[in-house]
Amino acid sequence: MPHDPSPGTAAAALPPETVENMRALNRIVTRASGVLRRTASDGDMSLTEMRILHELGLATWTARQLARHLALDEGHVSRVLKRFAAQGWLRRTASPDDGRVALLELTETGAARRAAHEEVARRQVRDSLAGLSDAERPALDRAIARVRTALGDPGLAASAITIRDMAPGNLGWLIQRHAELYRIEAGFDASFERLVAEVLVEYLKTRDPARERAFIPVRDGLPLGSVFCVQGPAPNMAQLRLFWLEPSLRGTGLGRRMLADWLGFARAVGYRRAALWTHESHAAAGRLYAAAGFEITGTKPTRNFGRDVVEQHWEMTL
């Protein structure tokens, strides 16, 4: 994950503006979600208690697991759970794997209390966001999804990732995100952004829909990467272009899935060979290419995008 809650050098190195932006976001979300108003209406419950009640309805926990998940003191969580049990909201059952371990489960009364709280929360959020226009709402959804992805929200695991073709608005986003990541991860200069823009504009201008397409993974409206299948330098040769994935999703199998979809499409529309161009420093992508059947056909030390790099050319028979 890109986010490590433990203190240390990485945390100390965070730019002050990142810290202040996060604090501002907390304040904005608190206001927009109506948390403070909800606390007033639920005068007998603190914010922490409401969060614990919410989490108890999402999964089966032990007290220790719940405390660690919420990064709370185990003693404090234990006291809250005792209060919930005394009010008839919570029951404990022995774990089938270890009878010494108690599993936490909401009773019907507890589930009803949680449902009432959730409905109040949803209504207050709807009221807070009612003034957003039809254009602003999708933009907000994408921004929230990006924050959740960057911070490693475990709740995203329940959201399906679909892979689709390009959609309106993707062009600018693909250029920007490509340039951002390759500047940070590879030190590439502005000439790389220009190349990405040229490739994408040419794709949109000359694309043959029967034999060329994009594969864009999307979750909760937020694009998470890309790979393109275009006509290659020779007849019946597909070229793989602009393959990348958000850092937080690398190593999850999504890259392999995207590459498998790319190969399936290339074969289905009649290509006989496939080619790609990359750099030696992109080792993780290289392992994916090799596993899929690509082989290196040539390398060349050169200078590209303000860096000394080793170009690689890969090909495979489809």
Coordinates of N, CA and C in Angstrom, one line a residue, residues 9-222:
T9 N 10.7 8.0 9.1 CA 11.3 9.0 8.2 C 10.3 9.3 7.1
A10 N 9.6 8.4 6.5 CA 8.7 8.7 5.4 C 7.6 9.7 5.9
A11 N 7.1 9.5 7.1 CA 6.0 10.4 7.6 C 6.6 11.8 7.8
A12 N 7.8 11.8 8.3 CA 8.5 13.1 8.6 C 8.8 13.9 7.3
A13 N 9.0 13.1 6.2 CA 9.3 13.7 4.9 C 8.1 14.2 4.1
L14 N 6.9 14.0 4.6 CA 5.8 14.5 3.9 C 5.8 16.0 3.8
P15 N 5.5 16.6 2.6 CA 5.5 18.0 2.4 C 4.4 18.6 3.3
P16 N 4.7 19.8 3.9 CA 3.7 20.4 4.8 C 2.4 20.6 4.1
E17 N 2.4 20.9 2.8 CA 1.1 21.2 2.1 C 0.3 19.9 2.0
T18 N 0.9 18.7 2.0 CA 0.2 17.5 2.0 C -0.5 17.3 3.3
V19 N 0.2 17.5 4.4 CA -0.4 17.4 5.7 C -1.6 18.4 5.9
E20 N -1.4 19.6 5.5 CA -2.4 20.6 5.6 C -3.6 20.3 4.7
N21 N -3.4 19.8 3.5 CA -4.5 19.4 2.6 C -5.3 18.3 3.3
M22 N -4.6 17.3 3.9 CA -5.3 16.2 4.5 C -6.2 16.7 5.7
R23 N -5.6 17.6 6.5 CA -6.4 18.2 7.6 C -7.6 19.0 7.1
A24 N -7.4 19.7 6.0 CA -8.5 20.4 5.4 C -9.6 19.5 4.9
L25 N -9.1 18.4 4.3 CA -10.1 17.4 3.8 C -10.9 16.8 4.9
N26 N -10.2 16.5 6.0 CA -11.0 16.0 7.2 C -12.1 16.9 7.7
R27 N -11.7 18.2 7.7 CA -12.7 19.2 8.1 C -13.9 19.3 7.1
I28 N -13.6 19.3 5.9 CA -14.6 19.4 4.8 C -15.5 18.2 4.9
V29 N -14.9 17.0 5.0 CA -15.7 15.8 5.0 C -16.6 15.7 6.3
T30 N -16.0 16.1 7.4 CA -16.8 16.2 8.6 C -18.0 17.1 8.5
R31 N -17.8 18.2 7.9 CA -19.0 19.1 7.7 C -20.0 18.6 6.7
A32 N -19.5 18.1 5.5 CA -20.4 17.6 4.5 C -21.1 16.4 4.9
S33 N -20.5 15.5 5.7 CA -21.2 14.3 6.1 C -22.1 14.4 7.2
G34 N -22.1 15.6 7.9 CA -23.1 15.9 9.0 C -22.7 15.1 10.2
V35 N -21.4 14.8 10.4 CA -21.0 14.0 11.6 C -21.3 14.8 12.9
L36 N -21.0 16.0 12.9 CA -21.2 16.8 14.1 C -22.6 16.9 14.5
R37 N -23.5 17.1 13.4 CA -24.9 17.2 13.7 C -25.4 15.8 14.2
R38 N -24.9 14.8 13.6 CA -25.3 13.4 14.0 C -24.9 13.1 15.4
T39 N -23.8 13.6 15.8 CA -23.4 13.4 17.2 C -24.3 14.1 18.2
A40 N -24.8 15.3 17.8 CA -25.7 16.0 18.6 C -27.0 15.3 18.7
S41 N -27.5 14.7 17.6 CA -28.8 14.0 17.7 C -28.6 12.7 18.4
D42 N -27.4 12.1 18.3 CA -27.1 10.8 19.0 C -26.4 11.2 20.3
G43 N -26.9 12.0 21.1 CA -26.2 12.5 22.3 C -25.6 11.5 23.2
D44 N -26.1 10.2 23.1 CA -25.5 9.2 24.0 C -24.4 8.4 23.3
M45 N -24.0 8.8 22.1 CA -22.9 8.1 21.4 C -21.8 9.1 20.9
S46 N -20.6 8.7 21.1 CA -19.5 9.5 20.6 C -19.2 9.1 19.1
L47 N -18.3 9.9 18.4 CA -18.0 9.6 17.1 C -17.3 8.2 17.0
T48 N -16.5 7.9 18.0 CA -15.8 6.6 18.0 C -16.8 5.4 18.1
E49 N -17.8 5.6 19.0 CA -18.8 4.6 19.2 C -19.6 4.4 18.0
M50 N -19.9 5.5 17.3 CA -20.7 5.3 16.0 C -19.9 4.6 15.0
R51 N -18.6 4.8 14.9 CA -17.7 4.1 14.0 C -17.6 2.7 14.3
I52 N -17.5 2.3 15.6 CA -17.4 0.9 16.0 C -18.7 0.2 15.6
L53 N -19.9 0.9 15.9 CA -21.2 0.3 15.5 C -21.3 0.0 14.0
H54 N -20.8 1.0 13.2 CA -20.8 0.8 11.8 C -20.0 -0.4 11.4
E55 N -18.7 -0.5 11.9 CA -17.9 -1.6 11.5 C -18.4 -3.0 11.9
L56 N -19.1 -3.0 13.0 CA -19.7 -4.3 13.5 C -20.7 -4.8 12.5
G57 N -21.3 -4.0 11.7 CA -22.3 -4.4 10.7 C -21.7 -4.8 9.4
L58 N -20.3 -4.6 9.3 CA -19.7 -4.9 8.0 C -19.0 -6.3 7.9
A59 N -18.6 -6.8 9.1 CA -17.8 -8.0 9.1 C -17.9 -8.6 10.5
T60 N -17.4 -9.9 10.6 CA -17.3 -10.5 11.9 C -15.9 -10.3 12.5
W61 N -15.8 -9.7 13.7 CA -14.5 -9.4 14.2 C -14.3 -10.0 15.6
T62 N -13.1 -10.1 16.0 CA -12.8 -10.3 17.4 C -12.5 -8.8 17.9
A63 N -12.5 -8.7 19.2 CA -12.3 -7.3 19.8 C -10.9 -6.8 19.4
R64 N -9.9 -7.7 19.4 CA -8.5 -7.3 19.0 C -8.5 -6.9 17.5
Q65 N -9.1 -7.7 16.7 CA -9.1 -7.3 15.2 C -9.7 -6.0 15.0
L66 N -10.9 -5.7 15.7 CA -11.6 -4.5 15.5 C -10.7 -3.3 15.9
A67 N -10.1 -3.4 17.1 CA -9.2 -2.4 17.6 C -8.1 -2.1 16.6
R68 N -7.5 -3.1 16.1 CA -6.4 -2.9 15.2 C -6.8 -2.3 13.8
H69 N -8.0 -2.7 13.4 CA -8.5 -2.2 12.1 C -8.8 -0.7 12.2
L70 N -9.3 -0.3 13.4 CA -9.6 1.1 13.6 C -8.5 1.9 14.2
A71 N -7.3 1.2 14.5 CA -6.2 1.9 15.1 C -6.6 2.6 16.4
L72 N -7.3 1.8 17.2 CA -7.8 2.3 18.5 C -7.2 1.5 19.7
D73 N -7.2 2.1 20.8 CA -6.7 1.4 22.0 C -7.6 0.2 22.3
E74 N -7.1 -1.0 22.6 CA -7.9 -2.2 22.8 C -8.7 -2.0 24.0
G75 N -8.2 -1.4 25.1 CA -9.0 -1.2 26.3 C -10.2 -0.3 26.0
H76 N -10.0 0.7 25.3 CA -11.2 1.6 25.0 C -12.2 0.9 24.1
V77 N -11.8 0.1 23.1 CA -12.7 -0.7 22.3 C -13.5 -1.7 23.2
S78 N -12.8 -2.3 24.1 CA -13.4 -3.3 25.0 C -14.5 -2.7 25.8
R79 N -14.3 -1.4 26.3 CA -15.3 -0.8 27.1 C -16.5 -0.4 26.3
V80 N -16.3 0.0 25.1 CA -17.4 0.3 24.2 C -18.2 -0.9 23.9
L81 N -17.5 -2.0 23.6 CA -18.2 -3.3 23.4 C -19.0 -3.8 24.6
K82 N -18.5 -3.6 25.8 CA -19.3 -4.0 27.0 C -20.5 -3.1 27.1
R83 N -20.5 -1.8 26.7 CA -21.6 -1.0 26.8 C -22.7 -1.5 25.8
F84 N -22.2 -1.8 24.5 CA -23.1 -2.3 23.5 C -23.8 -3.6 24.0
A85 N -23.0 -4.5 24.6 CA -23.6 -5.7 25.0 C -24.6 -5.5 26.1
A86 N -24.4 -4.5 27.0 CA -25.3 -4.2 28.1 C -26.6 -3.6 27.6
Q87 N -26.5 -2.9 26.4 CA -27.7 -2.4 25.9 C -28.5 -3.4 25.0
G88 N -27.9 -4.6 24.8 CA -28.6 -5.6 24.0 C -28.3 -5.5 22.5
W89 N -27.2 -4.7 22.2 CA -26.9 -4.5 20.8 C -25.9 -5.6 20.3
L90 N -25.2 -6.2 21.1 CA -24.1 -7.1 20.8 C -24.1 -8.4 21.5
R91 N -23.8 -9.5 20.7 CA -23.6 -10.8 21.3 C -22.2 -11.3 21.0
R92 N -21.7 -12.2 21.8 CA -20.4 -12.8 21.6 C -20.7 -14.3 21.5
T93 N -20.0 -14.9 20.4 CA -20.1 -16.3 20.2 C -18.7 -16.9 20.1
A94 N -18.5 -18.1 20.5 CA -17.2 -18.7 20.5 C -16.8 -19.0 19.0
S95 N -15.5 -18.7 18.7 CA -15.0 -19.0 17.4 C -15.0 -20.5 17.2
P96 N -15.5 -21.0 16.0 CA -15.4 -22.5 15.7 C -14.0 -23.0 15.6
D97 N -13.0 -22.0 15.4 CA -11.6 -22.4 15.2 C -10.9 -22.4 16.6
D98 N -11.3 -21.6 17.5 CA -10.7 -21.5 18.8 C -11.7 -21.1 19.8
G99 N -12.2 -22.0 20.6 CA -13.3 -21.7 21.6 C -12.9 -20.6 22.6
R100 N -11.7 -20.3 22.7 CA -11.3 -19.2 23.7 C -11.4 -17.8 23.1
V101 N -11.7 -17.8 21.8 CA -11.8 -16.5 21.1 C -13.3 -16.2 20.8
A102 N -13.7 -15.0 21.2 CA -15.1 -14.5 21.1 C -15.2 -13.7 19.8
L103 N -16.2 -14.1 19.0 CA -16.6 -13.4 17.8 C -17.7 -12.4 18.1
L104 N -17.7 -11.2 17.5 CA -18.6 -10.2 17.8 C -19.7 -10.1 16.7
E105 N -21.0 -10.0 17.1 CA -22.1 -10.0 16.2 C -23.2 -9.1 16.7
L106 N -23.7 -8.3 15.9 CA -24.8 -7.4 16.3 C -26.1 -8.3 16.5
T107 N -26.9 -7.9 17.5 CA -28.2 -8.5 17.7 C -29.2 -7.8 16.8
E108 N -30.4 -8.3 16.7 CA -31.4 -7.6 15.9 C -31.6 -6.2 16.4
T109 N -31.6 -6.0 17.7 CA -31.7 -4.6 18.2 C -30.5 -3.8 17.8
G110 N -29.3 -4.4 17.9 CA -28.1 -3.6 17.5 C -28.1 -3.3 16.0
A111 N -28.6 -4.3 15.2 CA -28.6 -4.0 13.7 C -29.6 -3.0 13.4
A112 N -30.7 -2.9 14.1 CA -31.8 -1.9 13.9 C -31.2 -0.5 14.3
R113 N -30.5 -0.5 15.4 CA -29.9 0.8 15.8 C -28.9 1.3 14.8
R114 N -28.1 0.4 14.3 CA -27.1 0.7 13.3 C -27.8 1.2 12.0
A115 N -28.9 0.5 11.6 CA -29.6 0.9 10.4 C -30.2 2.3 10.5
A116 N -30.7 2.6 11.7 CA -31.3 3.9 11.9 C -30.2 5.0 11.8
H117 N -29.1 4.7 12.4 CA -28.0 5.6 12.3 C -27.5 5.8 10.9
E118 N -27.4 4.7 10.1 CA -26.9 4.8 8.7 C -27.9 5.6 7.9
E119 N -29.2 5.5 8.1 CA -30.2 6.2 7.3 C -30.0 7.7 7.6
V120 N -29.8 8.1 8.9 CA -29.6 9.5 9.2 C -28.4 10.0 8.5
A121 N -27.3 9.2 8.5 CA -26.1 9.6 7.9 C -26.3 9.9 6.4
R122 N -26.9 8.9 5.7 CA -27.2 9.1 4.3 C -28.0 10.3 4.0
R123 N -29.0 10.6 4.8 CA -29.9 11.7 4.5 C -29.1 13.0 4.7
Q124 N -28.3 13.1 5.7 CA -27.5 14.3 5.9 C -26.5 14.5 4.8
V125 N -25.9 13.5 4.3 CA -25.0 13.6 3.2 C -25.7 14.1 1.9
R126 N -26.9 13.5 1.7 CA -27.7 13.9 0.5 C -28.0 15.4 0.6
D127 N -28.4 15.8 1.8 CA -28.8 17.2 2.0 C -27.6 18.1 1.7
S128 N -26.4 17.7 2.2 CA -25.2 18.5 2.1 C -24.8 18.6 0.6
L129 N -25.0 17.6 -0.2 CA -24.5 17.6 -1.6 C -25.6 17.9 -2.6
A130 N -26.7 18.3 -2.1 CA -27.9 18.6 -3.0 C -27.6 19.7 -4.0
G131 N -26.7 20.6 -3.6 CA -26.5 21.7 -4.5 C -25.5 21.5 -5.6
L132 N -24.9 20.3 -5.7 CA -24.0 19.9 -6.8 C -24.7 19.8 -8.1
S133 N -24.1 20.2 -9.2 CA -24.7 20.1 -10.5 C -24.5 18.7 -11.0
D134 N -25.1 18.3 -12.1 CA -24.9 17.0 -12.8 C -23.5 16.8 -13.2
A135 N -22.8 17.9 -13.5 CA -21.4 17.8 -14.0 C -20.5 17.6 -12.8
E136 N -20.8 18.3 -11.6 CA -20.0 18.2 -10.5 C -20.0 16.9 -9.7
R137 N -21.2 16.2 -9.7 CA -21.3 15.0 -9.0 C -20.3 13.9 -9.5
P138 N -20.2 13.6 -10.8 CA -19.3 12.6 -11.2 C -17.8 13.0 -10.9
A139 N -17.5 14.3 -11.0 CA -16.2 14.7 -10.7 C -15.8 14.5 -9.2
L140 N -16.8 14.7 -8.3 CA -16.6 14.4 -6.9 C -16.5 12.9 -6.7
D141 N -17.3 12.1 -7.3 CA -17.1 10.7 -7.2 C -15.7 10.2 -7.6
R142 N -15.2 10.7 -8.7 CA -13.9 10.3 -9.1 C -12.8 10.8 -8.1
A143 N -13.0 12.0 -7.6 CA -12.0 12.5 -6.6 C -12.0 11.7 -5.4
I144 N -13.2 11.3 -4.9 CA -13.3 10.5 -3.7 C -12.6 9.1 -3.9
A145 N -12.9 8.6 -5.1 CA -12.4 7.2 -5.4 C -10.8 7.3 -5.5
R146 N -10.3 8.4 -6.0 CA -8.8 8.5 -6.0 C -8.2 8.6 -4.6
V147 N -8.9 9.4 -3.7 CA -8.4 9.5 -2.3 C -8.5 8.1 -1.7
R148 N -9.6 7.4 -1.8 CA -9.7 6.1 -1.2 C -8.6 5.1 -1.8
T149 N -8.3 5.2 -3.0 CA -7.3 4.3 -3.6 C -5.9 4.7 -3.1
A150 N -5.6 6.0 -3.0 CA -4.3 6.4 -2.5 C -4.1 6.0 -1.1
L151 N -5.1 6.1 -0.3 CA -5.0 5.8 1.2 C -5.2 4.3 1.5
G152 N -5.4 3.5 0.5 CA -5.5 2.0 0.7 C -6.8 1.7 1.5
D153 N -7.9 2.3 1.2 CA -9.2 1.9 1.8 C -9.5 0.5 1.6
P154 N -9.6 -0.3 2.7 CA -9.9 -1.8 2.5 C -11.3 -2.0 2.0
G155 N -12.2 -1.0 2.2 CA -13.6 -1.1 1.7 C -13.6 -1.2 0.1
L156 N -12.6 -0.7 -0.5 CA -12.6 -0.8 -2.0 C -12.5 -2.2 -2.5
A157 N -12.1 -3.2 -1.7 CA -12.0 -4.5 -2.2 C -13.3 -5.1 -2.6
A158 N -14.4 -4.5 -2.0 CA -15.7 -5.0 -2.4 C -16.3 -4.4 -3.7
S159 N -15.6 -3.4 -4.2 CA -16.0 -2.8 -5.4 C -15.4 -3.4 -6.6
A160 N -16.2 -3.9 -7.5 CA -15.7 -4.6 -8.7 C -14.9 -3.6 -9.6
I161 N -13.8 -4.1 -10.2 CA -13.1 -3.4 -11.2 C -13.5 -3.9 -12.6
T162 N -14.0 -3.0 -13.4 CA -14.3 -3.4 -14.8 C -13.3 -2.9 -15.7
I163 N -13.2 -3.5 -16.9 CA -12.2 -3.0 -17.9 C -13.1 -2.6 -19.1
R164 N -12.9 -1.4 -19.5 CA -13.7 -0.9 -20.6 C -12.9 -0.1 -21.6
D165 N -13.5 0.3 -22.7 CA -12.8 1.1 -23.7 C -12.7 2.6 -23.2
M166 N -12.1 3.4 -24.0 CA -12.0 4.8 -23.6 C -13.4 5.5 -23.6
A167 N -13.5 6.4 -22.7 CA -14.8 7.2 -22.5 C -14.5 8.7 -22.6
P168 N -15.5 9.5 -22.9 CA -15.3 10.9 -23.0 C -14.6 11.4 -21.7
G169 N -13.6 12.3 -21.9 CA -12.8 12.8 -20.7 C -11.6 12.1 -20.4
N170 N -11.4 10.9 -20.9 CA -10.2 10.0 -20.5 C -8.9 10.6 -21.1
L171 N -9.0 11.2 -22.3 CA -7.8 11.7 -23.0 C -6.9 12.5 -22.1
G172 N -7.4 13.6 -21.5 CA -6.7 14.5 -20.7 C -6.2 13.8 -19.4
W173 N -7.0 13.0 -18.8 CA -6.6 12.3 -17.6 C -5.5 11.3 -17.9
L174 N -5.5 10.6 -19.0 CA -4.5 9.6 -19.3 C -3.1 10.3 -19.5
I175 N -3.2 11.5 -20.2 CA -1.9 12.2 -20.4 C -1.4 12.7 -19.1
Q176 N -2.2 13.3 -18.3 CA -1.8 13.8 -17.0 C -1.2 12.7 -16.1
R177 N -1.9 11.6 -15.9 CA -1.5 10.6 -15.0 C -0.3 9.9 -15.4
H178 N -0.2 9.7 -16.7 CA 1.1 9.1 -17.3 C 2.3 10.0 -16.9
A179 N 2.1 11.3 -17.2 CA 3.2 12.2 -17.0 C 3.6 12.3 -15.5
E180 N 2.6 12.3 -14.6 CA 2.9 12.4 -13.2 C 3.7 11.2 -12.7
L181 N 3.2 10.0 -13.0 CA 3.8 8.8 -12.5 C 5.2 8.6 -13.1
Y182 N 5.4 8.8 -14.4 CA 6.7 8.6 -14.9 C 7.7 9.6 -14.5
R183 N 7.2 10.8 -14.2 CA 8.1 11.8 -13.6 C 8.6 11.4 -12.2
I184 N 7.7 10.9 -11.4 CA 8.0 10.5 -10.1 C 8.8 9.2 -10.0
E185 N 8.4 8.2 -10.8 CA 9.0 6.9 -10.7 C 10.2 6.7 -11.6
A186 N 10.3 7.4 -12.7 CA 11.4 7.2 -13.7 C 12.2 8.4 -13.9
G187 N 11.7 9.6 -13.4 CA 12.5 10.8 -13.7 C 12.3 11.4 -15.1
F188 N 11.3 11.0 -15.8 CA 11.2 11.4 -17.2 C 10.8 12.9 -17.2
D189 N 11.2 13.6 -18.2 CA 10.9 15.0 -18.4 C 9.7 15.3 -19.2
A190 N 9.4 16.5 -19.6 CA 8.2 16.9 -20.2 C 8.0 16.3 -21.6
S191 N 9.2 15.8 -22.2 CA 9.1 15.2 -23.6 C 8.3 13.9 -23.5
F192 N 8.3 13.3 -22.4 CA 7.5 12.0 -22.3 C 6.0 12.4 -22.3
E193 N 5.6 13.4 -21.6 CA 4.2 13.8 -21.7 C 3.8 14.2 -23.1
R194 N 4.7 14.8 -23.8 CA 4.4 15.2 -25.2 C 4.2 13.9 -26.1
L195 N 5.0 12.9 -25.8 CA 4.9 11.7 -26.6 C 3.6 11.0 -26.3
V196 N 3.2 10.9 -25.0 CA 1.9 10.3 -24.7 C 0.8 11.0 -25.3
A197 N 0.8 12.4 -25.3 CA -0.2 13.1 -25.9 C -0.3 12.9 -27.4
E198 N 0.8 12.8 -28.1 CA 0.9 12.5 -29.5 C 0.3 11.1 -29.8
V199 N 0.7 10.1 -29.0 CA 0.2 8.8 -29.3 C -1.4 8.7 -29.1
L200 N -1.9 9.4 -28.1 CA -3.3 9.3 -27.8 C -4.1 10.1 -28.9
V201 N -3.6 11.3 -29.3 CA -4.3 12.1 -30.3 C -4.3 11.3 -31.6
E202 N -3.2 10.7 -32.0 CA -3.2 9.9 -33.2 C -4.1 8.8 -33.1
Y203 N -4.2 8.1 -32.0 CA -5.1 7.0 -31.8 C -6.6 7.4 -32.0
L204 N -6.9 8.5 -31.4 CA -8.3 9.0 -31.6 C -8.6 9.4 -33.0
K205 N -7.6 10.0 -33.7 CA -7.8 10.5 -35.1 C -7.9 9.3 -36.1
T206 N -7.2 8.3 -35.9 CA -7.0 7.2 -37.0 C -7.5 5.9 -36.5
R207 N -8.1 5.7 -35.4 CA -8.4 4.4 -34.8 C -9.3 3.6 -35.8
D208 N -9.0 2.4 -35.9 CA -9.9 1.4 -36.6 C -10.6 0.6 -35.5
P209 N -11.9 0.9 -35.3 CA -12.6 0.3 -34.2 C -12.7 -1.2 -34.2
A210 N -12.5 -1.8 -35.4 CA -12.6 -3.2 -35.6 C -11.3 -3.9 -35.1
R211 N -10.2 -3.2 -35.1 CA -8.9 -3.8 -34.8 C -8.1 -3.1 -33.8
E212 N -8.6 -2.0 -33.2 CA -7.9 -1.2 -32.2 C -8.8 -0.8 -31.1
R213 N -8.3 -0.9 -29.9 CA -9.1 -0.4 -28.7 C -8.2 -0.2 -27.5
A214 N -8.8 0.4 -26.5 CA -8.2 0.7 -25.3 C -8.8 -0.3 -24.2
F215 N -8.0 -0.6 -23.2 CA -8.5 -1.3 -22.0 C -8.2 -0.5 -20.8
I216 N -9.3 0.1 -20.2 CA -9.2 1.0 -19.1 C -9.8 0.3 -17.9
P217 N -9.1 -0.1 -16.9 CA -9.7 -0.6 -15.6 C -10.3 0.6 -14.9
V218 N -11.5 0.4 -14.4 CA -12.3 1.4 -13.7 C -12.9 0.8 -12.4
R219 N -12.9 1.6 -11.4 CA -13.6 1.2 -10.1 C -14.2 2.5 -9.5
D220 N -15.5 2.4 -9.3 CA -16.3 3.5 -8.7 C -16.1 4.7 -9.6
G221 N -16.0 4.6 -10.9 CA -15.9 5.7 -11.8 C -14.5 6.2 -12.0
L222 N -13.5 5.7 -11.3 CA -12.2 6.2 -11.4 C -11.3 5.3 -12.3

